[in-house]
Amino acid sequence: MASTFKLVFAVPLLLQLLDFCRGGKVGVDFGTDANNLPSPDQVSDLVQKHNIQYLRIYDSDPKVLKSLSNIGIELMVGVHNDDLSKFQSQSYVDSWVKNSILPYYPATKITDISVGVEVTDSPDAANLAVPAMRNVVSALKKVGLQGRIKVSTPLSFGVLSKSYPPSDGAFDGSHDNVLGPLLDFLEENQSPFTVNLYPFYAIGDASLDAVLFKSPSSIFVDPNTGFSYKNIFDAQLDAVHFALAKRKSRRIPIIVTETGWPTKGSGGHRLAMASLDNVDDSYASIDNAKTYNTNLIRHVTDGSGTPARPDEELVVYIFSLFNENLKQGPEIERNFGLFYPDMRSVYNLVFPGKGTGRSWCVASSQASNSALQNALDWACGPGKADCSALQPDQQCFEPNNLVSHASFAFNNYYQKNGLTDQACSFGGTGIVVYNDPSYGSCIYNVKSRDPKGRTWCVASSQASRSNLQNALDWACGPGKADCSEIQPNQKCFQPDTLLAHASFAFNNYYQKNGATDASCSFRGNAIKVDQDPSYGNCIYHCKYKF
């Protein structure tokens, strides 16, 4: 078995193959620069009602974190630029993680921490961001969350000195004091590069149709690569891709942490802002905003990527959830919201979400510790829930707290006992949720969606390269999985990535060994799925007969 693979953006590619996360992710930024916003509980209800499954906040407000618990929404929390000086102290950051993150995780699915905002535009914050990020990673490591929560800092598109054509994309050398340490950090920690892209501000240099994803044909061809572009968003994003490639040989994933379109301006005025003199704010309208964001969502979720990265998952956050009446700057800055403060829609926008019609059972964050402990003891004892994954060194032991452990045990019992309300009672300490509470390599089992009840075993996207390689070597060696089809020129050799090869081998072993939880463990580096991961001529066999 070959021991060397190219692990380059294997995660998005495999997700496309699995088809349970085909295309990209679209979330929303929840800015709070206003004095008339609804309560956190009302916001929680609003985002659930509109099927918004990914949310970014700019701080770590405990009321917001609590309101988003046990509903499956993935959350990016933030650190204000004004707080970066405090984050130079490791003890302060340790305390912040202990008090602002750990009490809510994993009931609140915190996936990312953004440290600062557009720090290259703020001389006071620029040199503080990366040391603060390192302290955050160190603090996460101490509580067993390193790798499960990614850390980055969103930059503005202005960090590029050149963006046209996209292949000439390059970072502005004047920001090297930040970019050098930042890119080293992202590479070391396998964290994403986060950037804010606003094609709206490119209208002066491009047609409105090109900015609104409405061009029926190519708007230009990159003379260096031959890539054809039909919209400005892809051109801007690929310019960032090429700028990163010039600095780092290993691909760094990108998250677009802000993009959007204003619904109101000052009435046809030119924007008197640096580098925005060509933008006429008469383009700020409800119709244009609806068109841009609707077409953006369609583009992100159709799985086409960008011309330079067609196989990569797009992850984009739309700015902003609400209009913010206290935001500084021209009128358009206060009118990017999808909703008015009274929670009426500014315009109708349909989010794809990730709902499946399935349900899980988790511990209520309102339950007392004594009631939860009694319920957990019953579930893992007389209730015969499988709690082996909660043992030390197993995939669901961390975070080592009562709510997390009880949630896993409750769900195991619930799935085995008919998914009834009674099976999720636990004396009033359990609640049914409709979004997957799984995190990292800790998978909350769920009744199979396959019409025949089949399941498959694939490699976890959260597993480290070394762990996957060791597990793959074992599966194809002592484990006696049939790995002949992932050899060169065979049906499952492509894509030639460690994640794809390990997934095929893991499934072969899993099916041959009873399709049990134990046979899909691989020391926490594999997960069970209930949608067939086969693709093309590569068939992931199920229900072997011997």
Coordinates of C-alpha atoms in Angstrom, one line a residue:
M1 CA 0.0 0.0 0.0
A2 CA 1.4 3.4 -0.9
S3 CA 2.3 5.5 2.1
T4 CA 2.5 8.9 0.5
F5 CA -0.5 10.9 -0.6
K6 CA -1.3 14.4 -1.6
L7 CA -3.5 15.8 1.1
V8 CA -4.6 19.1 -0.6
F9 CA -8.1 20.3 0.2
A10 CA -9.2 16.7 0.6
V11 CA -12.0 17.6 3.0
P12 CA -14.2 19.6 0.6
L13 CA -13.6 17.1 -2.2
L14 CA -14.6 14.1 -0.1
L15 CA -17.7 16.0 1.2
Q16 CA -18.7 16.5 -2.4
L17 CA -18.3 12.7 -3.0
L18 CA -20.3 11.9 0.1
D19 CA -23.1 14.2 -1.1
F20 CA -24.3 14.9 2.5
C21 CA -22.6 18.3 2.2
R22 CA -22.5 18.9 -1.5
G23 CA -21.7 22.4 -2.4
G24 CA -20.8 25.1 0.2
K25 CA -22.0 26.7 3.3
V26 CA -23.8 30.0 3.6
G27 CA -24.1 31.7 7.0
V28 CA -25.0 35.1 8.3
D29 CA -23.0 37.7 10.3
F30 CA -24.9 38.9 13.4
G31 CA -23.6 42.5 14.0
T32 CA -24.9 44.3 17.1
D33 CA -23.9 47.9 16.4
A34 CA -27.4 49.0 17.2
N35 CA -29.6 49.9 20.1
N36 CA -32.9 48.5 18.9
L37 CA -32.2 44.8 18.3
P38 CA -34.4 41.9 19.6
S39 CA -33.3 39.7 22.5
P40 CA -30.9 36.8 22.0
D41 CA -33.7 34.3 22.5
Q42 CA -35.8 36.1 19.8
V43 CA -32.7 36.0 17.5
S44 CA -32.3 32.3 18.1
D45 CA -35.9 31.7 17.2
L46 CA -35.5 33.9 14.1
V47 CA -32.5 32.1 12.7
Q48 CA -34.1 28.7 13.2
K49 CA -37.3 29.8 11.6
H50 CA -35.4 30.9 8.5
N51 CA -33.2 27.8 8.4
I52 CA -29.9 29.7 9.0
Q53 CA -27.5 27.1 10.1
Y54 CA -24.2 29.1 10.3
L55 CA -23.9 32.2 12.3
R56 CA -21.0 34.6 13.1
I57 CA -21.0 37.0 16.1
Y58 CA -18.4 39.6 16.8
D59 CA -18.0 38.9 20.5
S60 CA -18.8 36.1 23.0
D61 CA -21.9 37.5 24.6
P62 CA -23.0 34.8 27.1
K63 CA -26.7 35.4 26.5
V64 CA -26.2 34.8 22.8
L65 CA -24.1 31.7 23.3
K66 CA -26.7 30.3 25.7
S67 CA -29.6 31.1 23.3
L68 CA -28.0 29.1 20.5
S69 CA -27.4 25.9 22.6
N70 CA -28.8 22.6 21.5
I71 CA -30.1 23.8 18.2
G72 CA -27.3 22.6 15.9
I73 CA -26.3 26.0 14.5
E74 CA -22.6 26.3 13.9
L75 CA -21.2 29.4 15.4
M76 CA -18.1 31.6 14.9
V77 CA -17.5 33.8 17.9
G78 CA -15.3 37.0 17.8
V79 CA -12.9 39.1 19.7
H80 CA -13.1 42.9 19.3
N81 CA -10.0 44.9 18.2
D82 CA -10.3 46.9 21.4
D83 CA -9.8 43.6 23.4
L84 CA -6.6 42.5 21.6
S85 CA -4.3 44.2 24.1
K86 CA -5.9 42.1 26.9
F87 CA -5.4 39.0 24.8
Q88 CA -1.6 39.5 24.9
S89 CA -1.8 37.9 28.4
Q90 CA -2.0 34.1 28.3
S91 CA -3.6 34.0 31.8
Y92 CA -6.3 36.4 30.6
V93 CA -7.0 34.3 27.5
D94 CA -7.0 31.0 29.5
S95 CA -9.7 32.6 31.8
W96 CA -11.6 33.9 28.7
V97 CA -11.8 30.4 27.2
K98 CA -12.7 28.8 30.5
N99 CA -15.5 31.3 31.2
S100 CA -16.7 32.3 27.7
I101 CA -16.3 29.2 25.6
L102 CA -16.1 26.1 27.7
P103 CA -19.4 26.5 29.6
Y104 CA -21.3 26.5 26.3
Y105 CA -19.4 24.0 24.2
P106 CA -20.5 21.7 22.7
A107 CA -24.2 22.4 23.4
T108 CA -23.5 25.6 21.4
K109 CA -21.6 24.4 18.4
I110 CA -18.7 26.8 18.4
T111 CA -16.5 26.0 15.4
D112 CA -14.4 29.1 14.9
I113 CA -13.0 32.1 16.8
S114 CA -12.2 35.2 14.8
V115 CA -9.6 37.3 16.6
G116 CA -10.0 41.0 15.6
V117 CA -11.5 42.4 12.5
E118 CA -9.6 43.8 9.5
V119 CA -6.6 44.5 11.7
T120 CA -4.4 45.6 8.8
D121 CA -6.6 48.7 8.6
S122 CA -6.0 49.5 12.3
P123 CA -2.4 50.4 13.3
D124 CA -3.1 49.8 16.9
A125 CA -4.5 46.3 16.3
A126 CA -2.2 45.0 13.5
N127 CA 0.7 43.7 15.6
L128 CA -1.5 42.3 18.4
A129 CA -3.6 39.9 16.4
V130 CA -1.3 37.0 15.8
P131 CA 0.1 36.9 19.4
A132 CA -3.5 36.9 20.6
M133 CA -4.4 34.1 18.2
R134 CA -1.5 32.0 19.5
N135 CA -2.7 32.5 23.1
V136 CA -6.2 31.4 22.1
V137 CA -4.8 28.2 20.5
S138 CA -2.7 27.6 23.6
A139 CA -5.8 28.1 25.9
L140 CA -7.9 25.8 23.7
K141 CA -5.2 23.1 23.8
K142 CA -5.3 23.1 27.6
V143 CA -9.0 22.2 27.6
G144 CA -8.8 19.7 24.8
L145 CA -10.4 21.8 22.1
Q146 CA -7.4 22.6 19.9
G147 CA -8.3 21.6 16.3
R148 CA -12.0 21.4 17.1
I149 CA -12.3 25.1 17.2
K150 CA -10.3 26.9 14.4
V151 CA -8.7 30.3 15.0
S152 CA -8.2 33.1 12.5
T153 CA -8.5 36.8 11.9
P154 CA -10.7 38.3 9.1
L155 CA -8.9 40.7 6.8
S156 CA -10.3 43.1 4.2
F157 CA -9.9 42.6 0.5
G158 CA -7.7 45.7 0.6
V159 CA -4.9 43.6 1.9
L160 CA -4.2 42.8 -1.7
S161 CA -2.1 45.2 -3.8
K162 CA -3.1 43.6 -7.0
S163 CA -6.2 41.5 -7.9
Y164 CA -6.5 41.7 -11.7
P165 CA -6.2 39.4 -13.4
P166 CA -6.8 37.0 -10.5
S167 CA -3.6 35.0 -11.3
D168 CA -1.6 38.2 -10.6
G169 CA -3.2 38.5 -7.1
A170 CA -0.6 39.6 -4.6
F171 CA -0.5 40.8 -1.0
D172 CA 0.5 44.4 -0.3
G173 CA 4.0 44.3 1.0
S174 CA 3.3 47.0 3.5
H175 CA 1.3 44.5 5.5
D176 CA 4.1 41.9 5.8
N177 CA 4.5 42.6 9.5
V178 CA 1.1 41.0 9.9
L179 CA 0.9 38.6 6.9
G180 CA 4.1 36.8 7.5
P181 CA 3.3 35.7 11.1
L182 CA -0.3 35.2 10.2
L183 CA 0.3 32.8 7.3
D184 CA 2.8 30.8 9.3
F185 CA 0.2 30.5 12.1
L186 CA -2.6 29.4 9.7
E187 CA -0.3 26.8 8.2
E188 CA 0.9 25.5 11.6
N189 CA -2.7 25.2 12.9
Q190 CA -4.5 24.2 9.7
S191 CA -6.7 27.2 10.2
P192 CA -8.5 29.0 7.4
F193 CA -7.6 32.4 5.9
T194 CA -10.6 34.6 6.5
V195 CA -11.4 37.6 4.3
N196 CA -14.2 40.1 3.7
L197 CA -15.2 40.5 0.0
Y198 CA -17.7 43.1 -1.2
P199 CA -18.1 43.0 -5.0
F200 CA -20.6 45.9 -4.6
Y201 CA -17.6 48.2 -4.3
A202 CA -16.3 47.0 -7.7
I203 CA -19.2 48.4 -9.6
G204 CA -17.2 51.3 -10.9
D205 CA -14.7 48.8 -12.6
A206 CA -17.2 46.2 -13.7
S207 CA -20.8 46.0 -15.0
L208 CA -23.7 45.6 -12.6
D209 CA -24.6 42.2 -14.1
A210 CA -21.1 40.9 -13.5
V211 CA -21.3 41.9 -9.8
L212 CA -24.8 40.5 -9.4
F213 CA -23.9 37.0 -10.9
K214 CA -26.2 37.8 -13.9
S215 CA -23.7 37.7 -16.8
P216 CA -24.8 35.1 -19.3
S217 CA -21.3 34.6 -20.6
S218 CA -17.7 35.2 -19.7
I219 CA -16.8 38.7 -18.6
F220 CA -13.1 38.1 -19.0
V221 CA -10.5 35.4 -19.4
D222 CA -7.4 35.4 -17.2
P223 CA -4.5 35.6 -19.8
N224 CA -2.1 33.7 -17.6
T225 CA -4.3 30.7 -16.8
G226 CA -7.0 30.7 -19.4
F227 CA -9.7 30.6 -16.7
S228 CA -12.9 32.2 -17.7
Y229 CA -14.8 34.4 -15.2
K230 CA -18.5 35.1 -15.2
N231 CA -18.8 37.1 -11.9
I232 CA -16.7 39.4 -9.8
F233 CA -17.0 37.4 -6.6
D234 CA -15.1 34.5 -8.1
A235 CA -12.5 36.8 -9.5
Q236 CA -11.9 38.4 -6.1
L237 CA -11.8 35.1 -4.3
D238 CA -9.4 33.6 -6.8
A239 CA -7.1 36.6 -6.5
V240 CA -6.8 35.8 -2.8
H241 CA -6.2 32.1 -3.7
F242 CA -3.3 33.1 -6.0
A243 CA -1.9 35.6 -3.5
L244 CA -1.8 32.8 -0.9
A245 CA -0.2 30.4 -3.3
K246 CA 2.6 32.9 -3.9
R247 CA 3.4 32.9 -0.2
K248 CA 2.7 29.3 0.8
S249 CA 3.2 26.0 -1.1
R250 CA 0.5 24.3 0.9
R251 CA -3.1 25.4 0.1
I252 CA -4.8 27.3 2.9
P253 CA -8.6 27.1 2.9
I254 CA -10.5 30.4 2.7
I255 CA -13.6 31.5 4.5
V256 CA -15.4 34.6 3.3
T257 CA -16.4 36.1 6.6
E258 CA -18.3 39.0 5.1
T259 CA -20.1 39.8 1.9
G260 CA -23.4 41.4 1.1
W261 CA -25.3 44.3 -0.5
P262 CA -26.9 47.4 1.0
T263 CA -30.6 48.1 0.5
K264 CA -30.5 51.8 1.0
G265 CA -28.1 54.7 0.3
S266 CA -28.2 58.5 0.4
G267 CA -29.8 58.8 -3.0
G268 CA -27.3 58.6 -5.8
H269 CA -24.3 60.1 -4.1
R270 CA -20.8 59.1 -4.8
L271 CA -19.2 57.5 -1.7
A272 CA -16.6 59.8 -0.2
M273 CA -14.5 56.9 1.1
A274 CA -10.9 55.9 0.4
S275 CA -10.7 53.9 -2.9
L276 CA -14.5 53.9 -3.2
D277 CA -14.9 57.2 -5.2
N278 CA -16.3 55.4 -8.3
V279 CA -19.2 53.7 -6.4
D280 CA -22.6 55.3 -6.9
D281 CA -24.8 54.4 -3.9
S282 CA -27.9 54.4 -6.1
Y283 CA -27.0 50.8 -6.7
A284 CA -28.0 50.2 -3.0
S285 CA -31.5 48.8 -3.4
I286 CA -33.7 46.0 -2.1
D287 CA -34.0 44.5 -5.6
N288 CA -30.2 44.5 -6.1
A289 CA -29.6 43.1 -2.6
K290 CA -32.0 40.3 -3.1
T291 CA -30.6 39.5 -6.5
Y292 CA -27.0 39.4 -5.2
N293 CA -27.6 37.4 -2.1
T294 CA -30.0 34.9 -3.9
N295 CA -27.5 34.3 -6.7
L296 CA -24.6 34.1 -4.2
I297 CA -26.4 31.4 -2.2
R298 CA -27.1 29.5 -5.4
H299 CA -23.5 29.8 -6.5
V300 CA -22.1 28.7 -3.2
T301 CA -24.3 25.7 -2.8
D302 CA -24.2 24.4 -6.4
G303 CA -20.7 22.9 -5.7
S304 CA -19.0 24.6 -8.7
G305 CA -16.3 26.3 -6.6
T306 CA -14.3 29.0 -8.5
P307 CA -12.5 28.7 -11.8
A308 CA -9.1 28.3 -10.0
R309 CA -10.5 26.0 -7.3
P310 CA -13.5 24.1 -8.8
D311 CA -13.2 21.2 -6.3
E312 CA -13.2 23.3 -3.2
E313 CA -16.1 24.0 -0.9
L314 CA -17.1 27.6 -0.6
V315 CA -17.9 28.9 2.9
V316 CA -19.4 32.4 2.9
Y317 CA -21.1 34.6 5.5
I318 CA -23.6 37.2 4.4
F319 CA -23.5 40.6 6.2
S320 CA -25.7 41.2 8.0
L321 CA -28.6 39.8 10.0
F322 CA -30.0 43.1 11.0
N323 CA -29.8 46.8 9.9
E324 CA -27.6 48.5 12.4
N325 CA -28.6 52.0 13.3
L326 CA -25.4 53.0 15.2
K327 CA -22.9 51.9 12.5
Q328 CA -20.5 54.6 11.5
G329 CA -20.0 55.8 7.9
P330 CA -22.3 56.6 5.0
E331 CA -25.9 55.6 5.0
I332 CA -25.4 52.3 3.2
E333 CA -23.3 51.0 6.1
R334 CA -26.4 51.0 8.3
N335 CA -28.5 49.1 5.7
F336 CA -27.0 45.8 4.9
G337 CA -29.5 43.8 7.0
L338 CA -31.6 40.9 5.9
F339 CA -34.1 41.8 8.7
Y340 CA -35.4 45.0 10.3
P341 CA -34.9 45.2 14.1
D342 CA -38.5 44.2 14.6
M343 CA -37.6 40.9 12.8
R344 CA -39.5 41.6 9.6
S345 CA -37.7 40.5 6.5
V346 CA -36.2 43.3 4.4
Y347 CA -36.7 40.9 1.5
N348 CA -37.3 37.2 1.1
L349 CA -34.1 35.1 1.1
V350 CA -34.2 31.3 1.2
F351 CA -31.3 29.6 3.0
P352 CA -30.5 26.0 2.1
G353 CA -29.8 25.0 5.7
K354 CA -28.7 21.4 6.4
G355 CA -31.9 19.9 7.8
T356 CA -32.4 16.2 7.2
G357 CA -35.8 15.4 8.9
R358 CA -33.9 13.4 11.5
S359 CA -33.8 14.0 15.2
W360 CA -31.4 13.6 18.2
C361 CA -31.8 13.8 21.9
V362 CA -29.5 15.9 24.1
A363 CA -29.2 17.1 27.6
S364 CA -31.1 20.3 28.5
S365 CA -28.8 23.1 29.6
Q366 CA -31.5 24.1 32.1
A367 CA -31.3 20.8 34.0
S368 CA -29.6 20.7 37.4
N369 CA -26.3 18.8 37.8
S370 CA -27.8 16.3 40.2
A371 CA -30.7 15.5 37.8
L372 CA -28.3 15.2 34.9
Q373 CA -26.0 12.9 36.8
N374 CA -28.8 10.6 37.8
A375 CA -30.1 10.5 34.3
L376 CA -26.6 9.8 32.9
D377 CA -26.0 7.0 35.4
W378 CA -29.4 5.4 34.4
A379 CA -28.7 5.7 30.7
C380 CA -25.3 4.1 30.8
G381 CA -26.5 1.5 33.4
P382 CA -30.0 0.1 33.4
G383 CA -30.8 1.9 30.1
K384 CA -28.0 0.1 28.3
A385 CA -26.9 3.0 26.3
D386 CA -23.4 2.5 24.7
C387 CA -21.3 5.0 26.6
S388 CA -17.9 3.5 25.6
A389 CA -17.1 6.6 23.5
L390 CA -17.3 8.7 26.7
Q391 CA -14.4 6.9 28.4
P392 CA -11.0 8.7 28.8
D393 CA -9.0 8.8 25.5
Q394 CA -12.1 8.0 23.4
Q395 CA -13.5 10.3 20.8
C396 CA -16.3 11.8 22.9
F397 CA -14.6 12.2 26.3
E398 CA -13.7 15.8 25.6
P399 CA -15.0 18.2 26.6
N400 CA -15.2 16.4 29.9
N401 CA -18.3 17.9 31.3
L402 CA -21.7 16.6 32.5
V403 CA -23.9 18.2 29.8
S404 CA -21.7 16.9 27.0
H405 CA -21.5 13.4 28.4
A406 CA -25.2 13.2 29.2
S407 CA -26.1 14.5 25.7
F408 CA -24.2 11.7 24.0
A409 CA -25.6 9.0 26.3
F410 CA -29.2 10.3 26.0
N411 CA -29.0 10.3 22.2
N412 CA -27.6 6.7 22.1
Y413 CA -30.6 5.5 24.2
Y414 CA -33.0 7.6 22.2
Q415 CA -31.9 6.2 18.8
K416 CA -32.1 2.6 20.2
N417 CA -35.6 3.0 21.6
G418 CA -37.8 4.3 18.8
L419 CA -37.1 8.0 18.8
T420 CA -40.2 8.7 20.9
D421 CA -40.7 11.6 23.2
Q422 CA -40.6 9.2 26.1
A423 CA -37.2 7.9 25.0
C424 CA -35.9 11.4 25.3
S425 CA -37.5 12.3 28.6
F426 CA -34.9 11.4 31.2
G427 CA -37.1 12.9 34.0
G428 CA -37.4 16.2 32.0
T429 CA -33.6 16.6 31.5
G430 CA -33.5 15.6 27.8
I431 CA -34.7 17.5 24.8
V432 CA -35.3 16.6 21.1
V433 CA -33.3 18.6 18.5
Y434 CA -33.4 18.5 14.7
N435 CA -29.8 19.5 13.9
D436 CA -26.9 17.2 14.2
P437 CA -25.0 17.8 17.5
S438 CA -21.9 15.9 16.4
Y439 CA -18.6 17.6 16.6
G440 CA -15.1 16.7 15.4
S441 CA -14.7 12.9 15.5
C442 CA -17.5 12.6 18.1
I443 CA -20.5 11.3 16.1
Y444 CA -24.0 11.2 17.6
N445 CA -25.5 8.2 16.0
V446 CA -28.8 8.6 14.2
K447 CA -31.3 6.3 12.6
S448 CA -30.2 5.7 9.0
R449 CA -31.8 7.7 6.3
D450 CA -31.1 4.9 3.8
P451 CA -34.3 3.2 2.8
K452 CA -32.7 -0.2 3.6
G453 CA -31.2 1.0 6.9
R454 CA -27.6 0.7 5.5
T455 CA -24.6 2.5 6.8
W456 CA -21.0 3.1 5.6
C457 CA -17.8 4.0 7.4
V458 CA -15.6 6.8 6.1
A459 CA -12.5 8.7 7.4
S460 CA -13.2 11.7 9.6
S461 CA -12.3 15.0 8.1
Q462 CA -11.1 16.1 11.6
A463 CA -8.5 13.3 11.9
S464 CA -4.8 14.3 11.6
R465 CA -2.8 13.1 8.6
S466 CA -0.5 10.9 10.8
N467 CA -3.5 9.2 12.5
L468 CA -5.2 8.6 9.2
Q469 CA -2.1 7.1 7.7
N470 CA -1.5 4.8 10.6
A471 CA -5.2 3.7 10.5
L472 CA -5.0 3.2 6.7
D473 CA -1.8 1.1 7.0
W474 CA -3.5 -1.0 9.7
A475 CA -6.7 -1.5 7.7
C476 CA -4.9 -2.6 4.6
G477 CA -2.4 -4.7 6.5
P478 CA -3.3 -6.5 9.8
G479 CA -7.0 -5.5 9.4
K480 CA -7.1 -7.4 6.0
A481 CA -9.3 -4.9 4.3
D482 CA -9.3 -5.3 0.5
C483 CA -7.4 -2.2 -0.7
S484 CA -6.8 -3.4 -4.3
E485 CA -9.2 -0.9 -5.7
I486 CA -7.3 2.1 -4.4
Q487 CA -4.1 1.1 -6.2
P488 CA -2.9 3.2 -9.2
N489 CA -5.0 2.8 -12.3
Q490 CA -7.8 1.1 -10.3
K491 CA -11.4 2.3 -10.0
C492 CA -11.0 4.1 -6.6
F493 CA -7.4 5.5 -6.9
Q494 CA -8.7 8.9 -7.8
P495 CA -8.9 11.2 -6.0
D496 CA -5.4 10.4 -4.9
T497 CA -5.9 11.7 -1.4
L498 CA -5.3 10.2 2.0
L499 CA -8.9 11.0 3.1
A500 CA -10.5 9.3 0.1
H501 CA -8.2 6.2 0.3
A502 CA -8.7 5.8 4.0
S503 CA -12.5 6.1 3.6
F504 CA -12.6 3.3 1.1
A505 CA -10.4 1.0 3.2
F506 CA -12.3 1.8 6.4
N507 CA -15.6 1.0 4.8
N508 CA -14.3 -2.3 3.5
Y509 CA -13.1 -3.3 6.9
Y510 CA -16.3 -2.1 8.5
Q511 CA -18.6 -4.1 6.2
K512 CA -16.5 -7.3 6.6
N513 CA -16.6 -7.0 10.4
G514 CA -20.2 -6.7 11.2
A515 CA -20.8 -3.0 10.5
T516 CA -20.6 -2.3 14.2
D517 CA -19.6 0.9 16.0
A518 CA -16.4 -0.9 17.1
S519 CA -15.5 -1.8 13.5
C520 CA -15.8 1.9 12.5
S521 CA -13.7 3.3 15.3
F522 CA -10.1 3.3 14.0
R523 CA -9.3 5.1 17.3
G524 CA -11.7 7.9 16.6
N525 CA -10.5 8.6 13.1
A526 CA -13.6 7.3 11.3
I527 CA -17.3 8.1 11.2
K528 CA -20.5 6.3 10.2
V529 CA -22.6 7.8 7.4
D530 CA -26.0 6.8 6.1
Q531 CA -25.7 8.1 2.5
D532 CA -23.8 6.0 0.0
P533 CA -20.3 7.6 -0.6
S534 CA -19.8 5.8 -3.9
Y535 CA -18.9 7.9 -6.9
G536 CA -18.4 7.2 -10.5
N537 CA -17.1 3.7 -10.9
C538 CA -15.9 3.6 -7.3
I539 CA -18.4 1.5 -5.3
Y540 CA -18.4 1.5 -1.5
H541 CA -19.8 -2.0 -0.9
C542 CA -22.4 -2.6 1.7
K543 CA -23.6 -5.7 3.5
Y544 CA -20.9 -8.1 2.5
K545 CA -21.8 -11.8 2.3
F546 CA -19.3 -14.5 3.1

